[in-house]
Every structure is written in C-alpha cells, then in structure tokens.
Tab-separated table of C-alpha atoms in Angstrom:
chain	number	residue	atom	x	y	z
A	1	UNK	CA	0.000	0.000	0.000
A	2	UNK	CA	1.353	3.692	-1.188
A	3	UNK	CA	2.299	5.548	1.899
A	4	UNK	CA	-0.164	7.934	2.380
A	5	UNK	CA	1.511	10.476	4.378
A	6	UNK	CA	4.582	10.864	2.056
A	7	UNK	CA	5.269	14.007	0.500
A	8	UNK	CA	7.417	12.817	-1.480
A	9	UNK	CA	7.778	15.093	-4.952
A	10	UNK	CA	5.803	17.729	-3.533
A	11	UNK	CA	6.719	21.361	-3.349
A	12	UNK	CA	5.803	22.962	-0.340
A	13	UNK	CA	5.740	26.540	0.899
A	14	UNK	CA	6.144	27.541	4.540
A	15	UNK	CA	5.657	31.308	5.243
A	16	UNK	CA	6.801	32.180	8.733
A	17	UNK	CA	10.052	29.529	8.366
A	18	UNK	CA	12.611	30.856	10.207
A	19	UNK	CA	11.527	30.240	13.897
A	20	UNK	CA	9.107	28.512	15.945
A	21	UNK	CA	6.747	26.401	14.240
A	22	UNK	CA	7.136	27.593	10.724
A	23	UNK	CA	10.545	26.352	11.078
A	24	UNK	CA	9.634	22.867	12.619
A	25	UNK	CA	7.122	22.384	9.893
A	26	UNK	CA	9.465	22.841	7.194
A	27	UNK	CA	11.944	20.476	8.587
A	28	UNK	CA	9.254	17.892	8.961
A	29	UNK	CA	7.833	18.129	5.516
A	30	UNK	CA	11.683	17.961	4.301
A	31	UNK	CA	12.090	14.761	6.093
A	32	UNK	CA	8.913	13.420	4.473
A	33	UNK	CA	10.493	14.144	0.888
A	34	UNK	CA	9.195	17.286	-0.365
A	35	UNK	CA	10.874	20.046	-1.986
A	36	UNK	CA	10.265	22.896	0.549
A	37	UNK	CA	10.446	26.577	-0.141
A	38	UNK	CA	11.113	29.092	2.901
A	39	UNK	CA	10.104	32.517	3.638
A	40	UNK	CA	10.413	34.908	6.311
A	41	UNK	CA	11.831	38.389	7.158
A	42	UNK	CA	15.035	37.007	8.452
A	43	UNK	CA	17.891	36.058	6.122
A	44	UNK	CA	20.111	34.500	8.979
A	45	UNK	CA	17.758	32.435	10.134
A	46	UNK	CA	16.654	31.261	6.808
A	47	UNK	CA	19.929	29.950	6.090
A	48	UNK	CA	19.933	28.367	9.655
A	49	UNK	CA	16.593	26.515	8.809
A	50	UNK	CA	18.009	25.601	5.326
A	51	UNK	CA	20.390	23.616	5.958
A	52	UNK	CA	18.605	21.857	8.724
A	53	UNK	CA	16.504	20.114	6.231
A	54	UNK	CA	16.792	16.675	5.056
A	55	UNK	CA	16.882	16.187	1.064
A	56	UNK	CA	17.927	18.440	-1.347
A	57	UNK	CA	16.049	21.328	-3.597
A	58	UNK	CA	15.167	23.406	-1.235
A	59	UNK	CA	15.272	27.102	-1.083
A	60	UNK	CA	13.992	30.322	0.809
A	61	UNK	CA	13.218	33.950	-0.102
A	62	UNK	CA	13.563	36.702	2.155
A	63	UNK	CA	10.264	38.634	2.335
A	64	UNK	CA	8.322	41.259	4.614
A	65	UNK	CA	4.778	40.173	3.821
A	66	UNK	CA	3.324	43.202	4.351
A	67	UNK	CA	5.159	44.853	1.757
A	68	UNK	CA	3.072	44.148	-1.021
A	69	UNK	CA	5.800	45.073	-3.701
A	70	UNK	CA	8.238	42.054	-2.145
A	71	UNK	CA	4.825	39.640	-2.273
A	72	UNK	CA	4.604	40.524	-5.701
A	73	UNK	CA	8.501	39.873	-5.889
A	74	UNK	CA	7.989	36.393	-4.715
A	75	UNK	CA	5.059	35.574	-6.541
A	76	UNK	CA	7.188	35.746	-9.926
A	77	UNK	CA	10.025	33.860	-8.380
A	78	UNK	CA	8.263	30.956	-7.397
A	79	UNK	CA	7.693	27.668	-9.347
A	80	UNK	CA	4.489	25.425	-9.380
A	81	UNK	CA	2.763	24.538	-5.323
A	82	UNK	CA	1.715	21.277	-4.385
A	83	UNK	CA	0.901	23.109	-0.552
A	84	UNK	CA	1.131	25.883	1.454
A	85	UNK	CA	1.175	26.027	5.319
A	86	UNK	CA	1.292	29.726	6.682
A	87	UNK	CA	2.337	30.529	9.658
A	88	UNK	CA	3.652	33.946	9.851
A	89	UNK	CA	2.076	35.500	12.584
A	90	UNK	CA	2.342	38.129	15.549
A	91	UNK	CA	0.615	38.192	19.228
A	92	UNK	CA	0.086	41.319	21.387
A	93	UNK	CA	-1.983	41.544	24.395
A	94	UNK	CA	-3.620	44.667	24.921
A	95	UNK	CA	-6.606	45.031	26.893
A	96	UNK	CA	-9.708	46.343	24.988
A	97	UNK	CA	-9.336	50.154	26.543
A	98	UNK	CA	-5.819	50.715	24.736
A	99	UNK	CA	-6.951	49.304	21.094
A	100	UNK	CA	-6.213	51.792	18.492
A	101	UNK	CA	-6.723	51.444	14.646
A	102	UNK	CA	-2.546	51.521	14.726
A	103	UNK	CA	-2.388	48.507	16.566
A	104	UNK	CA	-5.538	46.716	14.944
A	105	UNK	CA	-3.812	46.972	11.453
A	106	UNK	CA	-0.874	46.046	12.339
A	107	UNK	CA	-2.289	42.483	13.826
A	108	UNK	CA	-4.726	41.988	10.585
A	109	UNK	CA	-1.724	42.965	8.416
A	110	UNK	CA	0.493	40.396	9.557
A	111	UNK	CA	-1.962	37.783	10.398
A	112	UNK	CA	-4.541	38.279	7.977
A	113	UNK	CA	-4.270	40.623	5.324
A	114	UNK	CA	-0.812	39.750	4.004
A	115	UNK	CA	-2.127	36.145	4.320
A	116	UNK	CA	-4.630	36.321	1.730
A	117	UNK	CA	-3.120	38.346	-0.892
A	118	UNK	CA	-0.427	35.811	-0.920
A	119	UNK	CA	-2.895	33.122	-1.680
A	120	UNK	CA	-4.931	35.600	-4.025
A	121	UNK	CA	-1.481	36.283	-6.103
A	122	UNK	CA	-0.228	32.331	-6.183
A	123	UNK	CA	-3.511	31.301	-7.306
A	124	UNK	CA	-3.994	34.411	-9.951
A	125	UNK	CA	-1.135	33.302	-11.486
A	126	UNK	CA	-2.049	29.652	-11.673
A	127	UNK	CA	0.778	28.746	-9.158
A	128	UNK	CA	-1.258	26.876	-6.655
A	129	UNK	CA	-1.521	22.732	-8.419
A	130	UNK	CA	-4.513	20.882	-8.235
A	131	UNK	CA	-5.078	18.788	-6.002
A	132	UNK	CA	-2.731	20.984	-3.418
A	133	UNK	CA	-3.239	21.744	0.284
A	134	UNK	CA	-3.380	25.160	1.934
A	135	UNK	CA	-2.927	25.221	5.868
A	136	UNK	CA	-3.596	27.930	7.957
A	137	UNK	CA	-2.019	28.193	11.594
A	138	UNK	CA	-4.792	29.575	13.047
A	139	UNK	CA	-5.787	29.178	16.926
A	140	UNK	CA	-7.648	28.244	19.721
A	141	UNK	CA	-8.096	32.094	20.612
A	142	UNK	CA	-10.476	32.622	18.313
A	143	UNK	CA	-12.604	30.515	19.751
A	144	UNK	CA	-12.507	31.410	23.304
A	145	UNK	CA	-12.710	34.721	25.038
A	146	UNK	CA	-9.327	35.275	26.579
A	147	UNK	CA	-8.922	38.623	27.935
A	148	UNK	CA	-6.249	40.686	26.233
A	149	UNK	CA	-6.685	38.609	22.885
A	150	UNK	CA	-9.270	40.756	21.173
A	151	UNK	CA	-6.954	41.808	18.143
A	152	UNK	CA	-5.148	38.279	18.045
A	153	UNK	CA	-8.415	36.110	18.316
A	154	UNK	CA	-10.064	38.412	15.904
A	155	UNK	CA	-7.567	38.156	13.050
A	156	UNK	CA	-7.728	34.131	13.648
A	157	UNK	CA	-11.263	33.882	13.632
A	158	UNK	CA	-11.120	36.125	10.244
A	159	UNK	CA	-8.754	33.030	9.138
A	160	UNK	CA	-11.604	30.692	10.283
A	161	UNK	CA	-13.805	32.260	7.785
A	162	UNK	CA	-11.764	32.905	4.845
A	163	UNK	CA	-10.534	29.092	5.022
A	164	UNK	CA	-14.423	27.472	4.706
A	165	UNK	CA	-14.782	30.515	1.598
A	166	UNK	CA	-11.642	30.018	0.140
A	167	UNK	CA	-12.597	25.713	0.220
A	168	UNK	CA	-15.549	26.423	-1.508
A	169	UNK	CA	-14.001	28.811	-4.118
A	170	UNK	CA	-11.439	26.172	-4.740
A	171	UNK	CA	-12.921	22.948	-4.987
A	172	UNK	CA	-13.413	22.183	-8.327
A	173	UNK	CA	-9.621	22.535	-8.891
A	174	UNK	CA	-9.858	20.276	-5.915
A	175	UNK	CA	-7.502	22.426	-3.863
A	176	UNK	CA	-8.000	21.959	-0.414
A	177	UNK	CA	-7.890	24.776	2.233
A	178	UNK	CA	-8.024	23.687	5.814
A	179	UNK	CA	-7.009	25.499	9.116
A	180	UNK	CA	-5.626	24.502	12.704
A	181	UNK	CA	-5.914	25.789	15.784
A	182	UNK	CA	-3.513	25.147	18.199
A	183	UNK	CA	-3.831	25.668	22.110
A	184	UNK	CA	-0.885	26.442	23.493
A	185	UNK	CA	2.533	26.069	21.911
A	186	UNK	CA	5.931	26.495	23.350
A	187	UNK	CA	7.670	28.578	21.007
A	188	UNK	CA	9.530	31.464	20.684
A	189	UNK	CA	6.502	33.515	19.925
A	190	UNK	CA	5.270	32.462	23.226
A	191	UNK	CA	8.230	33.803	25.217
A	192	UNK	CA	8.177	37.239	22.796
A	193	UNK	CA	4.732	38.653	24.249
A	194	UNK	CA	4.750	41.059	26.609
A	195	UNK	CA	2.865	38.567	28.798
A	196	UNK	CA	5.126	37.081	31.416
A	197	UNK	CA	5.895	33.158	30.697
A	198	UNK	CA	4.541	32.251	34.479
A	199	UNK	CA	0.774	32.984	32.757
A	200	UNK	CA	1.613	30.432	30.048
A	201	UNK	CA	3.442	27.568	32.529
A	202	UNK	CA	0.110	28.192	34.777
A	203	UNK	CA	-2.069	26.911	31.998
A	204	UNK	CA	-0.203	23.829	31.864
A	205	UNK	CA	-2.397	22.334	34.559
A	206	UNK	CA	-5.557	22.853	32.073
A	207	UNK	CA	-4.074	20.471	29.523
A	208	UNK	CA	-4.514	17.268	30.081
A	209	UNK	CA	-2.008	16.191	27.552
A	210	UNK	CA	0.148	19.213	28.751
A	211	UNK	CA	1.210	22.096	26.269
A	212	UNK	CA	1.674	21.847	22.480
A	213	UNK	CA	5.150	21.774	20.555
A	214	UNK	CA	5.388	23.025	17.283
A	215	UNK	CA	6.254	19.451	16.145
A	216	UNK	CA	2.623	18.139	18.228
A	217	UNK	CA	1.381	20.623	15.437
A	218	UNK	CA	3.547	19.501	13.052
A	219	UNK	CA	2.051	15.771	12.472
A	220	UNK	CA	-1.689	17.648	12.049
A	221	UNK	CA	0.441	19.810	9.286
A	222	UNK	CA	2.061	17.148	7.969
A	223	UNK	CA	-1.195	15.134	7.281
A	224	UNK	CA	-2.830	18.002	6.108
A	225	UNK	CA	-0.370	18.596	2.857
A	226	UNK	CA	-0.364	14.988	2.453
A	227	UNK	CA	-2.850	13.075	0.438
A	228	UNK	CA	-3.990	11.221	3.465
A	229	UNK	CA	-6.270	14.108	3.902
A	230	UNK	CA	-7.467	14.951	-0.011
A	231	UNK	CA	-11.393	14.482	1.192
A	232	UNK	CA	-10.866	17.136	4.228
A	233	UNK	CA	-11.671	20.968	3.436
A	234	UNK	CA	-12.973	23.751	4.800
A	235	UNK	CA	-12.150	22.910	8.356
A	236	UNK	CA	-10.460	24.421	11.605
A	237	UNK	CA	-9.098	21.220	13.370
A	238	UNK	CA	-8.641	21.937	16.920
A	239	UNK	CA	-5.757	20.724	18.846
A	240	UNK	CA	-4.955	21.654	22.659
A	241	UNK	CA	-3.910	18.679	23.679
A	242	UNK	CA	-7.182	18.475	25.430
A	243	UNK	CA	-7.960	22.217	26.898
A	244	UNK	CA	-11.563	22.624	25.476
A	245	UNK	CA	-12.497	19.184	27.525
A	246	UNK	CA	-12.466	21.446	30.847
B	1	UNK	CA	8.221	62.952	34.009
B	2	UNK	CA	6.398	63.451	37.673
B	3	UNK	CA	5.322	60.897	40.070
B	4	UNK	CA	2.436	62.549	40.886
B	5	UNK	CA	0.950	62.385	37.332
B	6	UNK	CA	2.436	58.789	37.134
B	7	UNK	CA	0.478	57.254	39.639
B	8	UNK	CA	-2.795	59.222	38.321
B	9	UNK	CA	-2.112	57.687	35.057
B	10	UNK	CA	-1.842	54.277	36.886
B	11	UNK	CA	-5.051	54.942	38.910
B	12	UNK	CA	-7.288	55.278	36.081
B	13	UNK	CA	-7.122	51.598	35.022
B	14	UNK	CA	-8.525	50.879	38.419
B	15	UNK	CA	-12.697	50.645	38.664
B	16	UNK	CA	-12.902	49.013	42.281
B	17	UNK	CA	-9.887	50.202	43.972
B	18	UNK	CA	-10.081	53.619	46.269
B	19	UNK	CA	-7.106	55.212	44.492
B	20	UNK	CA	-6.963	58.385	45.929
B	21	UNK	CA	-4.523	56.554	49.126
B	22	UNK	CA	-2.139	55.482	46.543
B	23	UNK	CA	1.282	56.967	47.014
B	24	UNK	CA	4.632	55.962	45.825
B	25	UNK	CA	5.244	53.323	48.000
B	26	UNK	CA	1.924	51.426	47.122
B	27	UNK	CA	2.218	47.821	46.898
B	28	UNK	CA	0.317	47.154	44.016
B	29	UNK	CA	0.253	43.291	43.782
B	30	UNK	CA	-1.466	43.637	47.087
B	31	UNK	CA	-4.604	44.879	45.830
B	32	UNK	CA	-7.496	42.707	45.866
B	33	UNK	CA	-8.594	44.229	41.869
B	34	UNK	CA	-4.583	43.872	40.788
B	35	UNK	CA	-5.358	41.119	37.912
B	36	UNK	CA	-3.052	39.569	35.441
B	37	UNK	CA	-4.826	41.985	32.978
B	38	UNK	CA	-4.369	45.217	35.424
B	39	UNK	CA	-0.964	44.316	34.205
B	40	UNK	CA	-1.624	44.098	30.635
B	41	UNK	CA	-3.199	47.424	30.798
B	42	UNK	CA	-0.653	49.005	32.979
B	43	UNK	CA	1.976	48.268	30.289
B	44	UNK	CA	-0.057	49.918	27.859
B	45	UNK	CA	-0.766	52.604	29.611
B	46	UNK	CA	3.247	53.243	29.847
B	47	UNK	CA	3.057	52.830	26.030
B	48	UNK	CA	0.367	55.242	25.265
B	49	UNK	CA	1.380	57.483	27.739
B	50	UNK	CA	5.462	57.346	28.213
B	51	UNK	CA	6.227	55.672	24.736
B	52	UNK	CA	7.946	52.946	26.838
B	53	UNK	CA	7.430	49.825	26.105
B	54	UNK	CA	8.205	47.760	29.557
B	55	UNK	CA	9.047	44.129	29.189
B	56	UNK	CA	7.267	41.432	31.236
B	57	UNK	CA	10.565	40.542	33.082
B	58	UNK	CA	10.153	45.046	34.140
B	59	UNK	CA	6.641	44.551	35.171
B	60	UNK	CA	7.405	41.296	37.222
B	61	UNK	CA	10.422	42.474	38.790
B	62	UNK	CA	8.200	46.018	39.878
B	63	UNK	CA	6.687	45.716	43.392
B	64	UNK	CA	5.802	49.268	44.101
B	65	UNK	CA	4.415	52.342	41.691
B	66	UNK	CA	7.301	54.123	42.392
B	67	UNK	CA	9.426	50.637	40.616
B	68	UNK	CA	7.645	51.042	37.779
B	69	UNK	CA	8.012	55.105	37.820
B	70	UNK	CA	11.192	54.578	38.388
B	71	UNK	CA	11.624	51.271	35.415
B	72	UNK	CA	10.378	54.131	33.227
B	73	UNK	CA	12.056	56.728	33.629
B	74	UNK	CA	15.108	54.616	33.093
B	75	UNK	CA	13.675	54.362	29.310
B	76	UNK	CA	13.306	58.163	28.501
C-alpha cells in the first residue's frame, strides 16, 4: 500500500520559516520528501533553517509580507505549489481600553491581510496545483474569550472564515484549504509577548495532555499537505492537547 | 516625568480600587482588583502614555508604583 503520508515530490511553501513552528514544519515536511520553499523576514535564520533540512532542492526567499511590492517579488520567483502552510504571525496583548486602529492593522496585516493576498497572487497566477493543500495556523483564541486577545483572536477567527470561503471557491480545482488551531505552543513567539511566561506555565495544569510543541502541530500539518487528507476541506481542526475538555 | 501624574495615570485603570490613598510606595500586587490583565493594561498605559514599552521581566520584577516610575524613567 502507497504511503499515504509521504510528500514525497511535492513542493511545499512555509511562510513564517525561520523560527518557531514555521521552522519545525518545514523540517518535517523535508524529512517526508518534499521540496520545501522558505520565507520569512530574516535572512540568517533562513539559512539556519536551510540547511537543517533533510533532502535536497530546497530554497527560501527573504520577504516582509506586508510589503506588497516584495509579495509581488515572490510571486514571480516561485515555481508550481503542491501546498502551502502559513504561519507567519504576531501576538500582542492589549486590553480592549488601549486598542487603536494603529495597533488593529498592524495584527490583521500580519496575520490576515498579508495572508490572503499571498494566496490571491499564487492562485492568480495559476501557481497553486490541483489537487494541493493550503494550511492555515490559526488558533484556539479565536474561539474562546481570553482577555487581552481581542486583536489576536479576531484576526484568527477572520482566518476561520476565509478558510471554509476560500474551500468552496477552490474545490473544483480540488484544492484543499483547511485550518488549525492550536492551544498552546511552546515557542519562541510564546516567550516574545509582553505577557510574562509564568501565565503560560500556569495553563499547563488545564491540559490534560500538557502544552503543544510546534512538532505536536507539526504531524496535524504534515497530514494536512499529504494526500492522506485529499477528502478534508474547509475545516479548523482543533488541537490543545485536550484544553476545550475542561 | 512626575510621580504625581504617574500614579494618576496608573489609577485610572482601576474601577474598584479607592485610588486616591495610593502613594509611591503602594504595593500594588497587594490589591485585591490587581489582575493579570491590570498588568496588561498598565503596560499599555506606559506605552500610550510614556512611549515605553516595559518588558514582562520590568513589570514582574516592579513591586511598588514608584518601581515602575522609576523602570520608566530609566527608558526616557
């Protein structure tokens, strides 16, 4: 029997790739045989996650995603996409008195706006394969009512939308589009908020199966790209080791 | 950059708490309405109001107003 889960001779973008879980993700889809291409802001960091990964072919692009100009940039660099799993992202707490329309662009930019047109370019230019996967790292935030979330869990839950749209737009090239939404993940991310890390230990208790690493996230990435998945789309896939049993 | 106006500033995220007995040497985690989110807000309140943004290492190590007056003014 074919191994289902095998990416092997698939080309795979990762958008977020130099750190955290973008980075784990890209490394795990390497080590399942695919061809994986890397983006984020950080050029030293690229080359760090580069040559971590198994195989050969890869490559990554440097590119601010909010600059439109570089999206367009990449979008004419890059060959033929079997998947996509983005996971660029930024968190800030700020409790609902202090929101301003600076810092609720900023978040949507980032982890929502820049999101989209990416996808909207790829597929305008007939870059996106059928039968290819597009994963969203969403979250569990946008489905709960943490205090201090309202601009993170917002921009998620706008992912939560476009992802069951986007599925139905792209179905009859049968290109899936699928979202997860982690609980809690130890990454650096996590330890870059300007909430202390003692919050995010606390919560530990809540999960029965403890907290998330990016490579717990990684296997629900891994078999969304693959073709173990090709009848799943339109769906936000929970997984907090357990959190929303409490 | 006065302490006086500091620990106004600081006041006004409190709804529960009689402020008008806070001085410098107020113990703020001792508060019965000091919240994990109290903190959230008093770090943006340095933001809006000092264009300082205090880490969450600053605002953990701070124990009185006068700390975080103090952890500010070291920004400026």
């Amino acid at each position: 029997m074919d191994n289902l889960l095998s990416l092997q001779g698939k080309h795979i973008l990762v958008t977020g790739a130099s750190s955290g879980m973008g980075k784990v993700f890209a490394q795990m889809a390497a080590a399942q045989g695919a061809r994986v291409s890397l983006l984020a802001r950080n050029e030293e960091r690229l080359k760090v996650t580069l040559e971590s990964l198994e195989g050969e072919g890869h490559d990554f692009c440097t590119c601010d995603l909010t600059e439109d100009d570089q999206l367009t940039d990449i979008v004419n660099k890059i060959d033929q996409l079997d998947g996509i799993v983005l996971c660029a992202g930024i968190n800030d707490f700020v409790p609902v008195k202090f929101i301003k329309q600076e810092k609720i662009s900023k978040m949507f930019q980032t982890n929502y706006f820049s999101q989209l047109i990416l996808v909207q370019k790829l597929l305008k230019k007939k870059l996106i394969n059928k039968g290819a996967s597009i994963v969203f790292i969403s979250s569990i935030s946008s489905m709960l009512g943490v205090q201090g979330t309202l601009l993170y869990a917002s921009s998620k839950g706008a992912i939560n939308s476009a992802v069951r749209v986007l599925a139905s737009e792209l179905a009859n090239q049968r290109i899936r589009v699928n979202a997860i939404c982690p609980g809690i993940v130890k990454t650096e991310m996590l330890s870059g908020t300007n909430v202390d890390e003692d919050v995010f230990t606390k919560q530990e208790a809540l999960y029965p199966l403890g907290l998330g690493t990016p490579k717990d996230v990684g296997g629900a990435v891994l078999f969304h790209l693959s073709d173990a998945s090709r009848w799943l789309t339109g769906q936000c896939m929970i997984m907090d080791g357990g959190f929303t049993l409490n | 950059m006065e302490i006086k106006d500091f620990i106004d500033n600081f006041a006004s995220n409190f709804d529960e708490t009689d402020t008008d007995s806070f001085t410098p040497e107020t113990k703020f985690r001792d508060l019965d309405e000091w919240t994990s989110m109290l903190a959230l807000a008093t770090m943006a309140m340095v933001s809006e109001e000092y264009d300082v943004e205090l880490t969450a290492e600053e605002m953990r190590n701070a124990q009185t107003i006068e700390d975080l007056f103090n952890t500010t003014k070291s920004h400026l």
